PDB file of C-alpha atoms in Angstrom:
ATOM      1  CA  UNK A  11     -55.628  24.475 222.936  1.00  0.00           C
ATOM      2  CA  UNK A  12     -57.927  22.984 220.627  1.00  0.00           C
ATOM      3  CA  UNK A  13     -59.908  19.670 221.858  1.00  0.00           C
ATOM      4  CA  UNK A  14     -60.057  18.013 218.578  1.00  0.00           C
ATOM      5  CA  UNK A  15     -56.147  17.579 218.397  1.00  0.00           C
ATOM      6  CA  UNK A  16     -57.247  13.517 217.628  1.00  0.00           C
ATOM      7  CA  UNK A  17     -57.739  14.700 214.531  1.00  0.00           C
ATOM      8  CA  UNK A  18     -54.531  14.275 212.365  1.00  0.00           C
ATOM      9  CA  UNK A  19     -53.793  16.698 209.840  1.00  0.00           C
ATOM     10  CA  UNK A  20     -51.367  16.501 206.330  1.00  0.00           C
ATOM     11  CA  UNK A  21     -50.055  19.893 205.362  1.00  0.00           C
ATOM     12  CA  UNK A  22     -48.126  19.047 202.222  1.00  0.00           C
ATOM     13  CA  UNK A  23     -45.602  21.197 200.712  1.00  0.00           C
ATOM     14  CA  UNK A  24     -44.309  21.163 197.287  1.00  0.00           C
ATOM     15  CA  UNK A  25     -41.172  22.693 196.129  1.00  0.00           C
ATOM     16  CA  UNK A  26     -39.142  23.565 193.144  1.00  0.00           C
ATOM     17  CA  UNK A  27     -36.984  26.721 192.819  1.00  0.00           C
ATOM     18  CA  UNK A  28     -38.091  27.896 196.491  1.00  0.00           C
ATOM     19  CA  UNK A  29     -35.558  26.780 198.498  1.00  0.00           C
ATOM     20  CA  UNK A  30     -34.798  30.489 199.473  1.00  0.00           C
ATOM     21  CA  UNK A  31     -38.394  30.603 201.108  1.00  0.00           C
ATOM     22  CA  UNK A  32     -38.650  26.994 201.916  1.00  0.00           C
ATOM     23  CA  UNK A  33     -37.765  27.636 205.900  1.00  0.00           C
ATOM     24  CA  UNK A  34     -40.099  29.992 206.598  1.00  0.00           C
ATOM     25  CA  UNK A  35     -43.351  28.559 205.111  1.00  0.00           C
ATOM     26  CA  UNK A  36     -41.759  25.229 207.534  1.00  0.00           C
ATOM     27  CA  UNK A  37     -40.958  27.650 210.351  1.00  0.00           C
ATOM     28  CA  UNK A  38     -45.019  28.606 210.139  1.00  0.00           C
ATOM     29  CA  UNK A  39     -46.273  25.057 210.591  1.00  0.00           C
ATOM     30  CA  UNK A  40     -43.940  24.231 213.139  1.00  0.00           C
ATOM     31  CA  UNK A  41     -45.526  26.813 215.288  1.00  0.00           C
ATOM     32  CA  UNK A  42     -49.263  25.999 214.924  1.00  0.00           C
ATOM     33  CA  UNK A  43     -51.414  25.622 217.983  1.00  0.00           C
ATOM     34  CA  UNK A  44     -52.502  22.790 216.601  1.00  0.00           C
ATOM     35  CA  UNK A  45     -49.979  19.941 217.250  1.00  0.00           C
ATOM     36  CA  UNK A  46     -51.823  17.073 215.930  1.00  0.00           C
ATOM     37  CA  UNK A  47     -49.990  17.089 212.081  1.00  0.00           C
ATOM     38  CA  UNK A  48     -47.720  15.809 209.837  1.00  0.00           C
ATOM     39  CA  UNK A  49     -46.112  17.787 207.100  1.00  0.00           C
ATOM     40  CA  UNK A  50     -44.537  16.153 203.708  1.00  0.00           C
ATOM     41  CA  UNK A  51     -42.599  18.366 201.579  1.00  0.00           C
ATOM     42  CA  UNK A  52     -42.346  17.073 198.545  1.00  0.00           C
ATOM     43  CA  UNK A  53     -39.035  17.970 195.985  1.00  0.00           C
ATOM     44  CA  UNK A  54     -40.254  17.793 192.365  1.00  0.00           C
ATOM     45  CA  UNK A  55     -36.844  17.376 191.401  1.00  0.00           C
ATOM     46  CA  UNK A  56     -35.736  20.883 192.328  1.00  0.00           C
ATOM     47  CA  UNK A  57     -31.939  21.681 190.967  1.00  0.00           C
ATOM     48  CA  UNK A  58     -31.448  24.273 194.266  1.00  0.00           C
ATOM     49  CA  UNK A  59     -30.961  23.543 197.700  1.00  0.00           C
ATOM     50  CA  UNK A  60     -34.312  22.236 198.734  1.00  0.00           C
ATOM     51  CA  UNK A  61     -33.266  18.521 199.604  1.00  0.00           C
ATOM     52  CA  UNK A  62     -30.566  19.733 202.217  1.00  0.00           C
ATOM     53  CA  UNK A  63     -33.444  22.072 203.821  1.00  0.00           C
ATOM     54  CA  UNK A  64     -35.947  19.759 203.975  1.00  0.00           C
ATOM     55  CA  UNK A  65     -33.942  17.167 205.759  1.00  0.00           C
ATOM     56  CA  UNK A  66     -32.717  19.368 208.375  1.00  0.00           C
ATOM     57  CA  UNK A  67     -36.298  19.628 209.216  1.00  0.00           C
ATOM     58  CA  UNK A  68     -36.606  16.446 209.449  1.00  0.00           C
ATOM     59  CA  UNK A  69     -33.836  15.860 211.555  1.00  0.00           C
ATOM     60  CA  UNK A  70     -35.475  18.873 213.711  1.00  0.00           C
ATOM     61  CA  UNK A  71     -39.202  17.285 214.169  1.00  0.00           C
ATOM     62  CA  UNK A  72     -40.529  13.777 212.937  1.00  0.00           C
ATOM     63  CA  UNK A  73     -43.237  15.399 212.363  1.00  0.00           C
ATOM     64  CA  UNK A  74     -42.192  16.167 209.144  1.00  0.00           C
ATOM     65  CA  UNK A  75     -41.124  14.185 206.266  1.00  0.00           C
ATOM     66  CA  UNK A  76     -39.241  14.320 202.715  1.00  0.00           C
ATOM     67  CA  UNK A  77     -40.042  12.615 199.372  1.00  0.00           C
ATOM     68  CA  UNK A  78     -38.734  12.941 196.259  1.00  0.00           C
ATOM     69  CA  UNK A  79     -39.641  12.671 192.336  1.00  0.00           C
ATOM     70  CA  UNK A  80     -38.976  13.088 188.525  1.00  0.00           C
ATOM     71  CA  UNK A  81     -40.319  17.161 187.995  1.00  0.00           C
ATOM     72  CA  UNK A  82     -44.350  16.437 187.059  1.00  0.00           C
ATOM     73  CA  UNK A  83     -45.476  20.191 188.189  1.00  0.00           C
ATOM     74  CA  UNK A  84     -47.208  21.353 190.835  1.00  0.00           C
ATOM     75  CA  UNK A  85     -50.211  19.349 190.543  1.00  0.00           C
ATOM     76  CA  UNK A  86     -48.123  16.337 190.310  1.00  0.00           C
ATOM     77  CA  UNK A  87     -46.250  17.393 193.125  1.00  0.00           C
ATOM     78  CA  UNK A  88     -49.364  17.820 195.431  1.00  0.00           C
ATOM     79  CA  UNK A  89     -50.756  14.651 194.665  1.00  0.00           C
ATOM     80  CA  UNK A  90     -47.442  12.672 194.997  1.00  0.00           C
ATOM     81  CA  UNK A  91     -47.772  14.032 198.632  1.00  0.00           C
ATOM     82  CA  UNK A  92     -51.441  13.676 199.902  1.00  0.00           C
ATOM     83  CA  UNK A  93     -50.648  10.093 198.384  1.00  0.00           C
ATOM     84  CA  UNK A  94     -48.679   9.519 201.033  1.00  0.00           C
ATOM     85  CA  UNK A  95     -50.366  11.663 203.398  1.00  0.00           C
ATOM     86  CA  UNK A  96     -52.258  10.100 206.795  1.00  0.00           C
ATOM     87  CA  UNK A  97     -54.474  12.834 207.929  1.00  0.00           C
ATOM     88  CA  UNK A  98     -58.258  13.303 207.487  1.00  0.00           C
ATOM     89  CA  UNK A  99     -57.947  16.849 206.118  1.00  0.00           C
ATOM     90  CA  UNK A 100     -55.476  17.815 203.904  1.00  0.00           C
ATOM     91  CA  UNK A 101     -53.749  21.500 203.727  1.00  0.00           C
ATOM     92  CA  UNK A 102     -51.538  22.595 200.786  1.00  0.00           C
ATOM     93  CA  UNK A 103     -48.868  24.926 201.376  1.00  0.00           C
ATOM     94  CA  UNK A 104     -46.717  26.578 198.585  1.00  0.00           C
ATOM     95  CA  UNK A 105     -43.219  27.112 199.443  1.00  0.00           C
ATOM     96  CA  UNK A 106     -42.682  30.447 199.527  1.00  0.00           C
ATOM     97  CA  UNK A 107     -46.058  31.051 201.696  1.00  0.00           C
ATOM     98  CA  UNK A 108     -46.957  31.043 205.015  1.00  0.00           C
ATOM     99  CA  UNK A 109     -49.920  30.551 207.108  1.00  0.00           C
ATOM    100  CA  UNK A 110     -51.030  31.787 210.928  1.00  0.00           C
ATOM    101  CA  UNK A 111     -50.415  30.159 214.002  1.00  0.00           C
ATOM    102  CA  UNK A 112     -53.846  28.950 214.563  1.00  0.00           C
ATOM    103  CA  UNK A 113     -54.755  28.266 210.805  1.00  0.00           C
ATOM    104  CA  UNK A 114     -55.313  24.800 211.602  1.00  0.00           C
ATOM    105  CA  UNK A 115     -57.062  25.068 214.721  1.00  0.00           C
ATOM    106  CA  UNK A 116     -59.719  27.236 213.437  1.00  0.00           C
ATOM    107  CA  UNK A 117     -60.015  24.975 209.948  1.00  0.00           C
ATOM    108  CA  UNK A 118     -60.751  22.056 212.621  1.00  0.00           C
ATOM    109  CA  UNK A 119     -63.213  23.917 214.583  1.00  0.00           C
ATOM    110  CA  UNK A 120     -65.358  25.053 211.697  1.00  0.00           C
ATOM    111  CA  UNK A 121     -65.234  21.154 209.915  1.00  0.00           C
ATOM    112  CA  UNK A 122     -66.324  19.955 213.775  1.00  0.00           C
ATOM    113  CA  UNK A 123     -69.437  22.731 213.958  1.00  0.00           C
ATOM    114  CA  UNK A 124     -70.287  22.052 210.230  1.00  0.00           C
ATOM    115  CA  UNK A 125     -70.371  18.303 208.601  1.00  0.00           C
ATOM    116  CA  UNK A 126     -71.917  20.029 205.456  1.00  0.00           C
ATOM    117  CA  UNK A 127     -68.101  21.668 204.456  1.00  0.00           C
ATOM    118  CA  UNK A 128     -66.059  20.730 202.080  1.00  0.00           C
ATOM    119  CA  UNK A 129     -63.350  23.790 201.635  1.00  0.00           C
ATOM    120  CA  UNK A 130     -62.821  25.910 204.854  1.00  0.00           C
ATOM    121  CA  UNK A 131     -59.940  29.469 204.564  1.00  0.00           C
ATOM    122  CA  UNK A 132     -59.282  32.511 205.762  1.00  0.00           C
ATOM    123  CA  UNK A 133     -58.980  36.004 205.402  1.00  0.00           C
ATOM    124  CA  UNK A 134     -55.322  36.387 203.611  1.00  0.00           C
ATOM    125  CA  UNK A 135     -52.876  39.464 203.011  1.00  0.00           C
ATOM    126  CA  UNK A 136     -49.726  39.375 200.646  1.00  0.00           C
ATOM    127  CA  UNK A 137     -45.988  40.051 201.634  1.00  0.00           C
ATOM    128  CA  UNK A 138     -43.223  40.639 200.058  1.00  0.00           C
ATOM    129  CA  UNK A 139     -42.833  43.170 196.764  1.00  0.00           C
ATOM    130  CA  UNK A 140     -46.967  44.100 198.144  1.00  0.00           C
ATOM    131  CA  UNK A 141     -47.763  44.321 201.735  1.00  0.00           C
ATOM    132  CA  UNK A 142     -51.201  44.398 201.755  1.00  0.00           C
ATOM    133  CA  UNK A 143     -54.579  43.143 202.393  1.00  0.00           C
ATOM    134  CA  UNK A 144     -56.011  40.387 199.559  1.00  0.00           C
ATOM    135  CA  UNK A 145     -59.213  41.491 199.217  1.00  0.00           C
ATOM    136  CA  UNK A 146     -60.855  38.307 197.584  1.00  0.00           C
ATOM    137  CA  UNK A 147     -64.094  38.431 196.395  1.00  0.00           C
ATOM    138  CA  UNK A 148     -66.900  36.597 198.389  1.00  0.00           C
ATOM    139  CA  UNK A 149     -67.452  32.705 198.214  1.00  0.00           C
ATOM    140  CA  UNK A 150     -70.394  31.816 195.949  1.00  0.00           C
ATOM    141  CA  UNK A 151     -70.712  29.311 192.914  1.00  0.00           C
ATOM    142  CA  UNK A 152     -71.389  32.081 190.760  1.00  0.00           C
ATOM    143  CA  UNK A 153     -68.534  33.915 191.440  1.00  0.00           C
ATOM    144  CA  UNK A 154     -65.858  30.874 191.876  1.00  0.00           C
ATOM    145  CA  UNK A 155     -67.485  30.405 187.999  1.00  0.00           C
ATOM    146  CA  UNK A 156     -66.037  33.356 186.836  1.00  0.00           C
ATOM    147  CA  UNK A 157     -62.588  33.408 188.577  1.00  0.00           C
ATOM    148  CA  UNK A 158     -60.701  31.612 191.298  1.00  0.00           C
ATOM    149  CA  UNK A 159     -62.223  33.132 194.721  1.00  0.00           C
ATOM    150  CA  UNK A 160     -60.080  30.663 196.835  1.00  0.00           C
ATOM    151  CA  UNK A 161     -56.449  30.731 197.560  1.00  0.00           C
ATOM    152  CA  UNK A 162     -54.544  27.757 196.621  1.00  0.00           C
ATOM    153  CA  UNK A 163     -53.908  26.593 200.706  1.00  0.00           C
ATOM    154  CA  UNK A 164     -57.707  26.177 201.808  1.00  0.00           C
ATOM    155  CA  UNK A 165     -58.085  22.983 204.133  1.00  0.00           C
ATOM    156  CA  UNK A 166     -60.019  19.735 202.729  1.00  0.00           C
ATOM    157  CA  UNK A 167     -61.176  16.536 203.380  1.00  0.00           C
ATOM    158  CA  UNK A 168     -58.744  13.523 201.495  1.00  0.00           C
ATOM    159  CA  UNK A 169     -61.995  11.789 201.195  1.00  0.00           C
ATOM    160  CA  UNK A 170     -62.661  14.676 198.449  1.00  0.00           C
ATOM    161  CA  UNK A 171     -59.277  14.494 196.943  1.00  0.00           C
ATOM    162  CA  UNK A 172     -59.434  10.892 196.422  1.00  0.00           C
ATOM    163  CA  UNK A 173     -63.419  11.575 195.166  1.00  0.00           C
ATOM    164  CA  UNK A 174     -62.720  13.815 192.008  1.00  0.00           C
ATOM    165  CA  UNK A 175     -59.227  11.869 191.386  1.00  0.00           C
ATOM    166  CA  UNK A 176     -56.682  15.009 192.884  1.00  0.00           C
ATOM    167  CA  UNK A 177     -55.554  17.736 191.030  1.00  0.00           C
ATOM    168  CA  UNK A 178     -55.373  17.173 186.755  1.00  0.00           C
ATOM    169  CA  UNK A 179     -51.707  17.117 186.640  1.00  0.00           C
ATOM    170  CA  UNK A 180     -52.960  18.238 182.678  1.00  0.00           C
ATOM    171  CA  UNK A 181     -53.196  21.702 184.046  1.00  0.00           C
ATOM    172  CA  UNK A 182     -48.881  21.999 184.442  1.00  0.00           C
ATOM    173  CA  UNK A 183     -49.184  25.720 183.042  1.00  0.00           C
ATOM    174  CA  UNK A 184     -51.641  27.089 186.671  1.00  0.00           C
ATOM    175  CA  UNK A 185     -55.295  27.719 187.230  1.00  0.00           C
ATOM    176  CA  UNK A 186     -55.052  23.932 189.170  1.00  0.00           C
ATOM    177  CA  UNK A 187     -56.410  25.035 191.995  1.00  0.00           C
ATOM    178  CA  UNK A 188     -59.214  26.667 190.884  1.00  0.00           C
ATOM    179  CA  UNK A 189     -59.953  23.588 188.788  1.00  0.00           C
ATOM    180  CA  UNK A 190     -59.822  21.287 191.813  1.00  0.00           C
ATOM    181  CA  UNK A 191     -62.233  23.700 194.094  1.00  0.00           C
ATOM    182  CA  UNK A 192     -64.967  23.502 191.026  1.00  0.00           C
ATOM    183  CA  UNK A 193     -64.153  19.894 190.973  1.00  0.00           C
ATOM    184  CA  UNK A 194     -64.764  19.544 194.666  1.00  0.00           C
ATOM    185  CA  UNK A 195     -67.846  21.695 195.017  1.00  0.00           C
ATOM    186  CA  UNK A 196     -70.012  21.475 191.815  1.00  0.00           C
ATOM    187  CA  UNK A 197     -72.394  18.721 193.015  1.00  0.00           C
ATOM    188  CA  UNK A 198     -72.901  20.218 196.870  1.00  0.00           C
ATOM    189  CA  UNK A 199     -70.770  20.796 199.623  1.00  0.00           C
ATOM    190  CA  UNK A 200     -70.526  23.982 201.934  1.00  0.00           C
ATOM    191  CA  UNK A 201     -67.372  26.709 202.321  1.00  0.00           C
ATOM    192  CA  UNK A 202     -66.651  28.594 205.169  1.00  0.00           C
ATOM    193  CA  UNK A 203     -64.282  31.481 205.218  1.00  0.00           C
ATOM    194  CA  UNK A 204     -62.441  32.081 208.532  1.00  0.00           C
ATOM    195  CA  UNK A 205     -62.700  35.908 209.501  1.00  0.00           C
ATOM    196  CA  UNK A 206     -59.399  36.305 210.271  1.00  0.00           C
ATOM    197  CA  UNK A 207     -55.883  36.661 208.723  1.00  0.00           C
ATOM    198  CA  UNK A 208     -54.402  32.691 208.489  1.00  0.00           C
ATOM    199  CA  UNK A 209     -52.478  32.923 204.942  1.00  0.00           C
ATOM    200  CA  UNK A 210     -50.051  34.927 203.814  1.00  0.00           C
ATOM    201  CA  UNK A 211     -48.699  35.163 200.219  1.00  0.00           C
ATOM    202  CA  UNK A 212     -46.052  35.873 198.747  1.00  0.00           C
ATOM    203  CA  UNK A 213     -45.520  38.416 196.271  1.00  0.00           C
ATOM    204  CA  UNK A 214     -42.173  37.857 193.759  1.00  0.00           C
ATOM    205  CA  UNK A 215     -40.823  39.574 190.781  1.00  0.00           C
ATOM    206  CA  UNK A 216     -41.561  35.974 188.893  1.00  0.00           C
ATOM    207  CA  UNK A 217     -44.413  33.795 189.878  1.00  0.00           C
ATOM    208  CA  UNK A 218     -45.913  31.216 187.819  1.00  0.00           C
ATOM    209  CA  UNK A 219     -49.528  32.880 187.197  1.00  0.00           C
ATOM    210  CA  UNK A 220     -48.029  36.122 186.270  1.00  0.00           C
ATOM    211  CA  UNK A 221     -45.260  34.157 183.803  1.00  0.00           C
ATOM    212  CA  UNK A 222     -48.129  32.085 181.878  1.00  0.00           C
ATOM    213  CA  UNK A 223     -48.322  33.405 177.831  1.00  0.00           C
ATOM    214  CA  UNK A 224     -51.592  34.977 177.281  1.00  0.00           C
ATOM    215  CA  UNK A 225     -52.525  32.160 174.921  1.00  0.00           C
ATOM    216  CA  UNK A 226     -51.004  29.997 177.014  1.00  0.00           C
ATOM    217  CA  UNK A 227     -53.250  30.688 179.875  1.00  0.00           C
ATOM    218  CA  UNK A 228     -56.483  31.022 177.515  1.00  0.00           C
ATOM    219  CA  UNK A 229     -55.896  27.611 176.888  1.00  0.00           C
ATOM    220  CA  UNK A 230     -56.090  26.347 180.155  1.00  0.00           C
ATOM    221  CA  UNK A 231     -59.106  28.094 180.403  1.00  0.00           C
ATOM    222  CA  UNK A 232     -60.844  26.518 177.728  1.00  0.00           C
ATOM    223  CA  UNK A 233     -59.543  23.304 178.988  1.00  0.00           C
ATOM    224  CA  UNK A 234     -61.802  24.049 182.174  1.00  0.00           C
ATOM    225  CA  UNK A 235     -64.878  25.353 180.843  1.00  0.00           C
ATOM    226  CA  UNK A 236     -65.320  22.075 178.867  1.00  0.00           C
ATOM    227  CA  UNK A 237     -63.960  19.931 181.170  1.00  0.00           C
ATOM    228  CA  UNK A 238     -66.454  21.871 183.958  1.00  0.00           C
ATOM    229  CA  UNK A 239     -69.047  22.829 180.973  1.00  0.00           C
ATOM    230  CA  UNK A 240     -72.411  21.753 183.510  1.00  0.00           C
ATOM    231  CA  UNK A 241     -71.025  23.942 186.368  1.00  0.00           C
ATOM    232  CA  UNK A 242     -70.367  26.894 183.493  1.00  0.00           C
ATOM    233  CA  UNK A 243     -73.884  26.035 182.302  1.00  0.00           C
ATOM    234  CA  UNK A 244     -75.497  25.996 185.965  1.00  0.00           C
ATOM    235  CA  UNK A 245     -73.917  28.504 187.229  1.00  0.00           C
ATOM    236  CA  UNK A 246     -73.999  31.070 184.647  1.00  0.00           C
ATOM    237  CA  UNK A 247     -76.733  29.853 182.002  1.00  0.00           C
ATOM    238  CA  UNK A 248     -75.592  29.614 178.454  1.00  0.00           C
ATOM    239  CA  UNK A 249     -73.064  31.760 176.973  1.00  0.00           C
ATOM    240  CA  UNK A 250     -76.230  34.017 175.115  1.00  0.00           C
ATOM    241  CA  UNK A 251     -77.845  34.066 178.478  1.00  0.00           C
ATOM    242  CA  UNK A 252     -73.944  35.600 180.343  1.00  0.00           C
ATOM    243  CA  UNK A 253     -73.771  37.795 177.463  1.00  0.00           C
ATOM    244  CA  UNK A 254     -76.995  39.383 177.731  1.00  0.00           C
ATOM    245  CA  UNK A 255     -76.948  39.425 181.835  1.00  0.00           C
ATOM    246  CA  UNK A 256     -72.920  41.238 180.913  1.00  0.00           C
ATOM    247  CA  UNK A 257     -74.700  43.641 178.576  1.00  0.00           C
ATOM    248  CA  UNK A 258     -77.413  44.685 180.535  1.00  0.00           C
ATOM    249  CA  UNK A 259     -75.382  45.324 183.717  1.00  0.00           C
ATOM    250  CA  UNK A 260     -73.119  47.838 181.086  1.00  0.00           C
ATOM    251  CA  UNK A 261     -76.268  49.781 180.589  1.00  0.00           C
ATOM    252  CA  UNK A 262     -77.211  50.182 184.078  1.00  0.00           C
ATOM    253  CA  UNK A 263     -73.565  51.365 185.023  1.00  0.00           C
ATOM    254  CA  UNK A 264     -74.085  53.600 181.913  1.00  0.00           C
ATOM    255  CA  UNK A 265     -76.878  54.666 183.363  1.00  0.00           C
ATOM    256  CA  UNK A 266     -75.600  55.128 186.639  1.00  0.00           C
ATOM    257  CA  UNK A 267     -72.683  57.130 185.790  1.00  0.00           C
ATOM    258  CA  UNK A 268     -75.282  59.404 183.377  1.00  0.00           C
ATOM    259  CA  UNK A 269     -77.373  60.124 186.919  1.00  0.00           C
ATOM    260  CA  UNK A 270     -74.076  61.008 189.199  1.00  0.00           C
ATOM    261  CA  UNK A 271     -72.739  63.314 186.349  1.00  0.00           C
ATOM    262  CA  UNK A 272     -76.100  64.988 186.401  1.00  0.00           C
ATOM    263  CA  UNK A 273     -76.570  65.017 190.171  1.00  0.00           C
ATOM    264  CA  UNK A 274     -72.607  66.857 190.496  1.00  0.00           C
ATOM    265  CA  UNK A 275     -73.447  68.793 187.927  1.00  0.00           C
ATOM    266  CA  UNK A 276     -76.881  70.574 189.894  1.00  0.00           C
ATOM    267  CA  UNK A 277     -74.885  70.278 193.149  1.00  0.00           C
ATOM    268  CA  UNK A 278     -71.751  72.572 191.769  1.00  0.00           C
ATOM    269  CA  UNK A 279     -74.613  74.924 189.431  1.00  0.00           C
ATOM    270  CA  UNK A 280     -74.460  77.767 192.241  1.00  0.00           C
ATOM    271  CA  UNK A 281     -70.670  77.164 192.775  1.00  0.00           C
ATOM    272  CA  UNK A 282     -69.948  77.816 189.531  1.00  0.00           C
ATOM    273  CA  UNK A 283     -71.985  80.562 189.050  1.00  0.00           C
ATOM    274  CA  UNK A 284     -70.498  82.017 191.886  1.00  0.00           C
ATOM    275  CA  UNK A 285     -67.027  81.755 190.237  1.00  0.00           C
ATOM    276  CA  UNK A 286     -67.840  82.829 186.908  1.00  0.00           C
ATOM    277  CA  UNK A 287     -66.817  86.196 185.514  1.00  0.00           C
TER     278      UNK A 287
END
């Protein structure tokens, strides 16, 4: 048992259109080691079952709570909750995901050993349609500048939330998460990436990242990189600079490949001679 269970912590859980899922990712933070939480699940206006399921949970632990508003999107939905929420730290969980026993516990450790974090997760795998491994790539500015590195339920301080003003409930279409992290980090701060499995994601015929247009979803980009333009800038120089860094890494795989083809090709000369007729 952990010895920082003072510490209270707000997982919040937004839902619309996962009621099918909705007990399970509740089911995981029921059984954390860490008892020291509350978790709100929030119903942004869902037309399924989620309002029945919710308060059954609350009937089941008073732990957890239930609000309720007019359908403003994920981002909205996430902020309507840590609004309300009480804890220090702050842990977003989707409704159709689930996260390890000792998630928490470990996220507390690491924020206790290191003042200097802002974002702590985990090693993650994906259930569902895909049981596998999630091979993310590794934490650095540089590479959270060129995609999302981060899955969506990392643990954070509401201090920071309340800092950069939550997640821009602009960005109803996805991509908000990786918004907020840039938001969070770009002027200092530390991550820390739990070597173990905590988070588990689902993997669904329909999700909302795979259902975004293509020009839909370059918009949103856009909308970051000016929004974020001095991280872009710091991060990854000026768009001739990123070009000419992407070009000249293309010739050195070029060149690469060129040696390999030539090194197979003296390695299989007397095995080929050997089989010609």
């Amino acid at each position: 048992m952990s010895s920082n269970q003072n510490i209270l912590v707000s997982v919040v859980v937004p839902c619309y259109n996962q009621a099918q899922y909705l007990d399970e990712a509740l089911q995981s933070v029921l059984d954390q080691i860490y008892t020291n939480w509350e978790c709100i699940i929030v119903n942004d206006d869902s037309p399924d079952q989620t309002e029945a399921i919710a308060k059954a949970w609350v009937e089941k632990d008073q732990r957890f709570s239930y609000l309720k508003q007019d359908n403003k999107g994920l981002s909205g939905a996430r902020n309507f909750g840590i609004s309300y929420a009480k804890g220090e730290y702050i842990l977003p969980l989707d409704a159709d995901d689930r996260i390890g026993i000792d998630y928490i516990d470990l996220a507390i450790k690491a924020f206790k050993e290191d003042t200097a974090l802002k974002i702590v997760y985990s090693n993650a795998e994906k259930f569902g349609l895909e049981n596998k491994t999630w091979n993310l790539r590794p934490f650095s500015l540089f590479n959270l500048a060129k995609s999302n590195v981060i899955f969506c339920s990392a643990v954070f301080k509401k201090e920071d939330w309340e800092r950069v003003g939550g997640y821009d409930e602009h960005m109803r279409g996805g991509l908000e998460d990786w918004e907020f992290w840039i938001h969070i980090l770009k002027f200092g701060g530390e991550v820390f990436k739990i070597n173990k499995v905590c988070f588990f994601y689902r993997i669904k015929e329909n999700s909302m990242i795979k259902d975004i247009p293509v020009d839909d979803k370059m918009e949103l980009y856009r909308y970051v990189s000016i929004k974020h333009a001095d991280f872009f800038v710091n991060q990854l120089g000026s768009f001739k600079e990123f070009m000419s860094h992407g070009l000249k890494e293309n010739d050195e795989l070029k060149v690469l490949v060129n040696s390999k083809k030539n090194a197979l090709r003296v390695l299989l000369k007397p095995v080929t001679r050997f089989f010609k007729f």
